[in-house]
Coordinates of C-alpha atoms and ligand atoms in Angstrom, one line a residue:
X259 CA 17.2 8.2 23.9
X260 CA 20.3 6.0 23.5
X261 CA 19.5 5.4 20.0
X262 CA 20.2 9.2 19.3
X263 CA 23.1 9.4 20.9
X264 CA 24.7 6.3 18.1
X265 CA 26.5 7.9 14.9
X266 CA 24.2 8.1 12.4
X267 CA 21.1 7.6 13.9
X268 CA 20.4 11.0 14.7
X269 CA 20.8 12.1 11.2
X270 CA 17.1 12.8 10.8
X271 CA 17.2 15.5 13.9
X272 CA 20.7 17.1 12.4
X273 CA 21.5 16.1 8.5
X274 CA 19.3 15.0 5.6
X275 CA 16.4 13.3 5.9
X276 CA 15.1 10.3 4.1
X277 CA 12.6 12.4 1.8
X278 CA 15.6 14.5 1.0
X279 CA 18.1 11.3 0.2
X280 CA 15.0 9.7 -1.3
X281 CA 14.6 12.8 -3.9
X282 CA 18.1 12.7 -4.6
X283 CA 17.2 8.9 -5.6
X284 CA 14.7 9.6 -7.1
X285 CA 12.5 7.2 -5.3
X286 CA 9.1 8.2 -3.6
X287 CA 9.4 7.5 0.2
X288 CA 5.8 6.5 1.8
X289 CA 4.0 5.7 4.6
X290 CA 0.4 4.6 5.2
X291 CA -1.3 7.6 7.6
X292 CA -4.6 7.5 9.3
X293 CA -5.4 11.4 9.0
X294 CA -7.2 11.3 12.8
X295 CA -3.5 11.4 14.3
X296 CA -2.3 14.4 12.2
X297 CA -3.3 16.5 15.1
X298 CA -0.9 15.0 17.1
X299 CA 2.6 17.2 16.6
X300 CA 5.3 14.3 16.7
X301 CA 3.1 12.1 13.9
X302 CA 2.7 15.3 11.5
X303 CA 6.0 16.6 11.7
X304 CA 7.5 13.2 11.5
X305 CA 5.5 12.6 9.0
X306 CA 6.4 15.6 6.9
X307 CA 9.9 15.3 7.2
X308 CA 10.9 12.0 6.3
X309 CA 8.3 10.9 3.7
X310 CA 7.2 12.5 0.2
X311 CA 4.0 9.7 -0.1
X312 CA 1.3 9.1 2.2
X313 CA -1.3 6.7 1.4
X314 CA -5.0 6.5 3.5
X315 CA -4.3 3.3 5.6
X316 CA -8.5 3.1 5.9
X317 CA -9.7 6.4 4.9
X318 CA -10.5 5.7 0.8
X319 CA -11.7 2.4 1.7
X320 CA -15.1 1.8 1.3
X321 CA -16.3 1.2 4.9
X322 CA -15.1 5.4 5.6
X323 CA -16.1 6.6 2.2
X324 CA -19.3 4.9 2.0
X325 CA -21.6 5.3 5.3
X326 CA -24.9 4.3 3.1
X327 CA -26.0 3.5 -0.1
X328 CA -26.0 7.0 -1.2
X329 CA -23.8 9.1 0.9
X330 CA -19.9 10.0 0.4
X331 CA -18.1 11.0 3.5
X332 CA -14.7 12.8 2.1
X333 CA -13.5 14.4 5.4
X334 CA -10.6 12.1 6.2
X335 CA -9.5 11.7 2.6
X336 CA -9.6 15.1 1.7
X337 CA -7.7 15.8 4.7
X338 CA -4.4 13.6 4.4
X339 CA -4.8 15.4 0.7
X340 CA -4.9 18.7 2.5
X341 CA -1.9 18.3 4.4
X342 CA 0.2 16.6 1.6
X343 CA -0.5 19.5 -0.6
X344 CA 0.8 21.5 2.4
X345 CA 3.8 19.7 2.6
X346 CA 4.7 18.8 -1.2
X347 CA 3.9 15.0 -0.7
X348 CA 2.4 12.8 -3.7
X349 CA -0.8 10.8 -3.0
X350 CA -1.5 7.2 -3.2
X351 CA -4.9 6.0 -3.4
X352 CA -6.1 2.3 -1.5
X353 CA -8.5 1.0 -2.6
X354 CA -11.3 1.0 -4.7
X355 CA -12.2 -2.4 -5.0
X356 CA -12.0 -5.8 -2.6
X357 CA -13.7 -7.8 -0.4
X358 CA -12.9 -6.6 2.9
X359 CA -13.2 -3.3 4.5
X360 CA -16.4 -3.0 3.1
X361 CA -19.6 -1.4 5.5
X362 CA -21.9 -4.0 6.6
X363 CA -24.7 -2.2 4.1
X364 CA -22.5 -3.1 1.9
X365 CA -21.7 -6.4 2.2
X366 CA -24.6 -7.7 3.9
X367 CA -27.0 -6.2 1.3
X368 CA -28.2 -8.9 -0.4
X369 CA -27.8 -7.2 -3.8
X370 CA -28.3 -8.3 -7.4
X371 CA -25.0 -8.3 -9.8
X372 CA -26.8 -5.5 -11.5
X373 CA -27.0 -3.6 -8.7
X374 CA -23.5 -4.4 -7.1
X375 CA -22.8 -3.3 -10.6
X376 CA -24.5 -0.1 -10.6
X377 CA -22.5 0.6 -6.9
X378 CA -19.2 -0.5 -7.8
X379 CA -19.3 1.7 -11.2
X380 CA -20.9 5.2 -9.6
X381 CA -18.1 4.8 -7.0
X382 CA -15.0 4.1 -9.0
X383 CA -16.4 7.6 -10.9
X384 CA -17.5 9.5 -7.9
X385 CA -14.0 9.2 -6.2
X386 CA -11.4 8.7 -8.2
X387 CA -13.4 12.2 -9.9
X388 CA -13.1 13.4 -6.4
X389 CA -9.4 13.1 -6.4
X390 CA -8.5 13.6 -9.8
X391 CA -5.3 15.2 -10.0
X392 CA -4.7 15.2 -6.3
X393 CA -4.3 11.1 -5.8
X394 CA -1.7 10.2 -8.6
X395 CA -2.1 6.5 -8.4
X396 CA -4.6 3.9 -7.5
X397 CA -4.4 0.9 -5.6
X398 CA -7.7 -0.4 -8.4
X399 CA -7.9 -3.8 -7.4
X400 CA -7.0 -5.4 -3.8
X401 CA -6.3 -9.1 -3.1
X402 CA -8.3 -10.8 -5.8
X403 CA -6.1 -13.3 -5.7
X404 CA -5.5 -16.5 -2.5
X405 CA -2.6 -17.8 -1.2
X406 CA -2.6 -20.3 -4.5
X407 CA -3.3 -17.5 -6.9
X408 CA -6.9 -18.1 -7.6
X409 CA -9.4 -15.8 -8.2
X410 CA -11.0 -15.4 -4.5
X411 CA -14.4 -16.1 -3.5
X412 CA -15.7 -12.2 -3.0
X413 CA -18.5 -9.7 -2.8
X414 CA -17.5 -8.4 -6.3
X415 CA -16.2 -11.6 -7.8
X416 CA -19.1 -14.8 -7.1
X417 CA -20.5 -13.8 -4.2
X418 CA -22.9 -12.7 -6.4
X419 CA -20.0 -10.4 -8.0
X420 CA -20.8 -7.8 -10.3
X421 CA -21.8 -10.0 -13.1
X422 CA -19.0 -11.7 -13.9
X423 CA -19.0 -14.5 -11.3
X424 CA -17.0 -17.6 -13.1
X425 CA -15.0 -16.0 -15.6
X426 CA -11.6 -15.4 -13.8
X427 CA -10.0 -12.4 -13.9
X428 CA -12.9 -10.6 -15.9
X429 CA -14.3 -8.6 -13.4
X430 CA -10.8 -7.0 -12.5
X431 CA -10.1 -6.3 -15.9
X432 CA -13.7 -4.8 -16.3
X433 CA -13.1 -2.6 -13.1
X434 CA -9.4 -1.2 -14.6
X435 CA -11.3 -0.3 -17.4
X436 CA -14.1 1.8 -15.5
X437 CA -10.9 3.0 -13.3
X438 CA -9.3 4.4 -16.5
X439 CA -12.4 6.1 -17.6
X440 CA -12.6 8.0 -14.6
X441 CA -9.7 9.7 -14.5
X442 CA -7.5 8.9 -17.1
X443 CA -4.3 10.1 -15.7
X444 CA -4.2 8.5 -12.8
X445 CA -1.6 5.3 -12.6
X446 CA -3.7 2.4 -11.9
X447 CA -2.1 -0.5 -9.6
X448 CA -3.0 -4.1 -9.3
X449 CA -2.1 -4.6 -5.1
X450 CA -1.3 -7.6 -3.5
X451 CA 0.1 -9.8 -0.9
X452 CA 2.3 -12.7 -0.8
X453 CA 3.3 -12.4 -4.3
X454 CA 6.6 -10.4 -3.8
X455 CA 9.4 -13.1 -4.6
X456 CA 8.7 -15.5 -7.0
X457 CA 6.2 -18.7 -6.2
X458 CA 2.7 -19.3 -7.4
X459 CA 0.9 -16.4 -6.5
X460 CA 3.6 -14.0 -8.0
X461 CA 3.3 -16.4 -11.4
X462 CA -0.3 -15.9 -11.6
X463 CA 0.0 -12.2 -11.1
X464 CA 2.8 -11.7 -13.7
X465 CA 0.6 -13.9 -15.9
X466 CA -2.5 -12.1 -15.7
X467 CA -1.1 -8.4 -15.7
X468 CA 1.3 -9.5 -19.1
X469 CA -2.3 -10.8 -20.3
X470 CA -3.4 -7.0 -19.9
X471 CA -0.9 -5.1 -21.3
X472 CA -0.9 -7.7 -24.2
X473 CA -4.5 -6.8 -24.9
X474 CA -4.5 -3.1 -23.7
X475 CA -6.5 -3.7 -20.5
X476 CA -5.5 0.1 -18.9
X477 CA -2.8 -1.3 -15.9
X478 CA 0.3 0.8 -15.2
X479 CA 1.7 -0.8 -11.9
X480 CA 1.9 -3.7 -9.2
X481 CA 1.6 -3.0 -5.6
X482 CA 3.6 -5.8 -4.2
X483 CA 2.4 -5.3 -0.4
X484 CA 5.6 -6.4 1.6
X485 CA 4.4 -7.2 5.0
X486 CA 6.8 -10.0 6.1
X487 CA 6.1 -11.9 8.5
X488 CA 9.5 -13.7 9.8
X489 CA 12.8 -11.8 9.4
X490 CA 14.0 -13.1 6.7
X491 CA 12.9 -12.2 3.0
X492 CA 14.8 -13.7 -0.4
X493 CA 15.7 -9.9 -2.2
X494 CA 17.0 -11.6 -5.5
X495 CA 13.7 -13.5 -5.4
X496 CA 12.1 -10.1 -4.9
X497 CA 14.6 -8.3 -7.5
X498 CA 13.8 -11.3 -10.1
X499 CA 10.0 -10.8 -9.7
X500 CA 10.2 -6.8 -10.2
X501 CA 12.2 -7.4 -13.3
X502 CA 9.9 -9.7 -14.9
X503 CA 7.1 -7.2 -14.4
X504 CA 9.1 -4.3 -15.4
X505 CA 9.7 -5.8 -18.5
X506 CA 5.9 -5.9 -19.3
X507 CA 6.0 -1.7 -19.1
X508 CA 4.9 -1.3 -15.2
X509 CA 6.0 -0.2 -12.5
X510 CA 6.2 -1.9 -8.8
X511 CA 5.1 0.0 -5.9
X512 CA 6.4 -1.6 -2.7
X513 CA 3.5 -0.9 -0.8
X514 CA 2.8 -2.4 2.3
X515 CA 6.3 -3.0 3.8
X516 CA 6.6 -3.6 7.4
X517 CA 9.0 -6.0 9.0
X518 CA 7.3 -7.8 12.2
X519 CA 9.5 -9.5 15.3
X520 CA 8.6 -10.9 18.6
X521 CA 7.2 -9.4 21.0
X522 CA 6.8 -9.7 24.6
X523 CA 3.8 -8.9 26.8
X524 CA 4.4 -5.0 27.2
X525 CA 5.2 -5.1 23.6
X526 CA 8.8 -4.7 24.1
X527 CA 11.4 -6.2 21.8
X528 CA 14.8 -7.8 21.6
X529 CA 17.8 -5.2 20.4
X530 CA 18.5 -9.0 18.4
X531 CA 15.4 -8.7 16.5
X532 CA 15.7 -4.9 15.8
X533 CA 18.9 -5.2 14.7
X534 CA 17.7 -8.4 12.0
X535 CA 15.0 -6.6 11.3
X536 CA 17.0 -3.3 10.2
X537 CA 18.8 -6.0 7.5
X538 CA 15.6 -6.7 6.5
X539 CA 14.2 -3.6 5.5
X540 CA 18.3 -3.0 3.9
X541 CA 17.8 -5.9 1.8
X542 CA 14.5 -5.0 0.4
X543 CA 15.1 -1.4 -0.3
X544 CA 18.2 -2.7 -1.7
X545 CA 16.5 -4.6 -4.3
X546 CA 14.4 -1.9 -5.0
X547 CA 16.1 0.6 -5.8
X548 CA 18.8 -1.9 -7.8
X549 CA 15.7 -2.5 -10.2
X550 CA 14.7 -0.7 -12.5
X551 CA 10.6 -0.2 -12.7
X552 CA 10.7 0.0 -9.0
X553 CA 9.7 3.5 -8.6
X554 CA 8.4 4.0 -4.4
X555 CA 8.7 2.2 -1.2
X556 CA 6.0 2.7 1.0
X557 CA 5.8 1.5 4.7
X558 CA 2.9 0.8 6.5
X559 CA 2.9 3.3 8.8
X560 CA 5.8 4.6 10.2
X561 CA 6.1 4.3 14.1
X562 CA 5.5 1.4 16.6
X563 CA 2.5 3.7 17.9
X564 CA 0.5 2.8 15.5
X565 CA 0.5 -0.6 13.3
X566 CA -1.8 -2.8 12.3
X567 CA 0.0 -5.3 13.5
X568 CA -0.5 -6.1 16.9
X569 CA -4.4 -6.1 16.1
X570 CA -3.6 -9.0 13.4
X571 CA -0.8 -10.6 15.2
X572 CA -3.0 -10.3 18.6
X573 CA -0.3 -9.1 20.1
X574 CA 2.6 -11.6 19.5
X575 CA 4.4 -9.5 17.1
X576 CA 5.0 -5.8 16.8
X577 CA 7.3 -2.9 16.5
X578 CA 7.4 -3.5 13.3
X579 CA 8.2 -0.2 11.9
X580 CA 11.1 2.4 11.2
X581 CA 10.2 4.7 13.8
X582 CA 9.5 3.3 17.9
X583 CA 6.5 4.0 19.5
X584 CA 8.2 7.6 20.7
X585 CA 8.9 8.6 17.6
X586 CA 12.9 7.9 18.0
X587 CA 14.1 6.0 14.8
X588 CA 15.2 2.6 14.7
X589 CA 18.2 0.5 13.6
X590 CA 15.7 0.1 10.7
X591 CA 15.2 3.8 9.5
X592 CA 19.1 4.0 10.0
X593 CA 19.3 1.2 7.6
X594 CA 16.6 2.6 5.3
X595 CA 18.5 5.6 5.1
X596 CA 21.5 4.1 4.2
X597 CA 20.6 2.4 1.4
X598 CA 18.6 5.2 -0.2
X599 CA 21.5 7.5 0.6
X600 CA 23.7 4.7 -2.0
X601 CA 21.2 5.7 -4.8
X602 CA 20.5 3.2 -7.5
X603 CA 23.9 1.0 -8.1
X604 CA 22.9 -0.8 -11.0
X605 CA 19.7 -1.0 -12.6
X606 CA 18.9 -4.8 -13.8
Ligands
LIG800 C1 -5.5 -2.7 7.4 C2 -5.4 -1.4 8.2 O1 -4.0 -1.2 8.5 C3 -6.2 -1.5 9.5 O2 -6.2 -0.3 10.2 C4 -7.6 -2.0 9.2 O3 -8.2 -2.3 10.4 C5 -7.6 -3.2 8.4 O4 -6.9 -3.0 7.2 N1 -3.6 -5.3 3.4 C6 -4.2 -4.2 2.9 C7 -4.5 -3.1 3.9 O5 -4.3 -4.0 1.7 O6 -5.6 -2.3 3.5 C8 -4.7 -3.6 5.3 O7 -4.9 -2.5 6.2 C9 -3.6 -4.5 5.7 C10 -3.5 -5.7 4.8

């Protein structure tokens, strides 16, 4: 591959990788992983060697966990928890609680609140018991929020909701609170989208997580999901946002991040776009680690093989990731790399 014969981009194959400049850091280094593709010997290895985080892209979301009503299917959970113990990797946890993902029992079960109650409580025990000392942190609480910042219309909110329908952020503070109880050590995370810089969403999660802490509502973290969209993204809006939130007492997980271009229709694309792309990802990490409370970056995913993306895009974007679909990595892991291997500059 031409990319490996560049300066620098081979330094995953021959020098440190970017778990080990990541520990040096001391910044976890994630990627989402779907734990069917672990049997394939590029994904594991790859895997292994460049991340110390993996998070179940879908396989602690309730439509795997949950095949019924009363039925728990661990096997692909406890398997990505398998091979991170194998390989010294922490564990992030997505998602207990939101209102999509869910099996069709589930969601088109005509249940009472009390019931939906009932569910949503035996679950948040059952699993995060389950993976009690093996998942570290929690993703709690998924997109509750629209693009405005209010409370969405949802299976758990009003729709009926778990009792709670009407009275804003209630029924997320109600499910922290089970969360906690469940397994107390566990760092419990508020995740969301579009609320990375600063804008209207971000002001309504800022104002409803400082409303928690002020009351003791048990929240230790915000996910702030990171999948941009056009190749551009404001990192002191980004940097401001994390500070305000660190202030409070949490950390920010960047949790989500992938940076989508153009694509054509074999999926290919331009060395332009790769090469924007890789400032992209620079910037971000950038204002990660030059804040302090920001404590992981996660991607989501790794290579161009598999992504959500081209299934939500429907196929106009992709490659959105560090490493191609061959497992080769990209102006974007080089730049990754780079900025971890600076370590924390400043910490505002
Ligand atoms: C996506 C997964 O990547 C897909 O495999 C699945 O089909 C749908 O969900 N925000 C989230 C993630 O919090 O759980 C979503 O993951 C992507 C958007």
């Amino acid at each position: 591959m031409l990319l490996a014969l560049l300066p620098g981009l081979a330094s995953s194959a021959h020098g440190p990788t970017l778990r080990q400049v990541a520990e040096q850091a001391r910044i976890l280094v994630g990627a989402a992983v779907r734990p069917p593709q672990l049997s394939e010997t590029a994904y594991a290895s790859t895997l292994a060697r460049e991340f110390n985080m993996v998070e179940a892209e879908d396989a602690m979301k309730w439509w795997v966990l949950r095949p019924n009503a009363t039925t728990y299917d661990f096997r692909q959970g406890d398997e990505l928890v398998r091979f991170s113990q194998g390989h010294g990797m922490k564990v992030r946890g997505h998602c207990l609680v939101w209102g999509r993902n869910n099996p069709d029992w589930l969601a088109k079960g005509h249940f009472s609140p009390k019931q939906l109650s009932q569910l949503l409580h035996q679950h948040i025990r059952r699993v995060m018991k389950h993976y009690a000392g093996q998942v570290f942190a929690w993703d709690v609480v998924n997109e509750a929020l629209d693009e405005n910042g209010n409370v969405r219309d949802s299976l758990w909110y009003n729709k009926p909701g778990i009792g709670l329908s009407g009275q804003g952020t209630h029924y997320i503070e109600q499910v922290f609170r089970w969360a906690h109880n469940a397994d107390p050590k566990a760092l419990l995370f508020y995740n969301e989208a579009e609320g990375e810089g600063v804008n209207r969403k971000s002001d309504v999660i800022y104002a409803m997580v400082k409303d928690f802490r002020q009351r003791r509502v048990p929240i230790d973290g915000v996910g702030l999901q990171m999948h941009i969209p056009a190749l551009d993204a404001d990192a002191s809006a980004i940097k401001a946002n994390v500070a305000r939130l660190a202030a409070l007492g949490l950390q920010v997980h960047i949790t989500e991040l992938d940076v989508s271009v153009p694509v054509d229709s074999r999926g290919n694309a331009s060395a332009d776009d790769l090469a924007r792309q890789a400032e992209v990802y620079r910037s971000i990490v950038h204002a990660c680690l030059n804040s302090r409370g920001c404590t992981a970056i996660q991607t989501w995913g790794f290579t161009d093989k598999y992504s959500w993306i081209g299934s939500h895009s429907r196929g106009s974007r992709g490659q959105a990731l560090p490493f191609d679909r061959t497992y080769e990595p990209k102006p974007a892991y080089r730049a990754l790399f780079e900025e971890i291997s600076a370590g924390r500059t400043s910490s505002d």
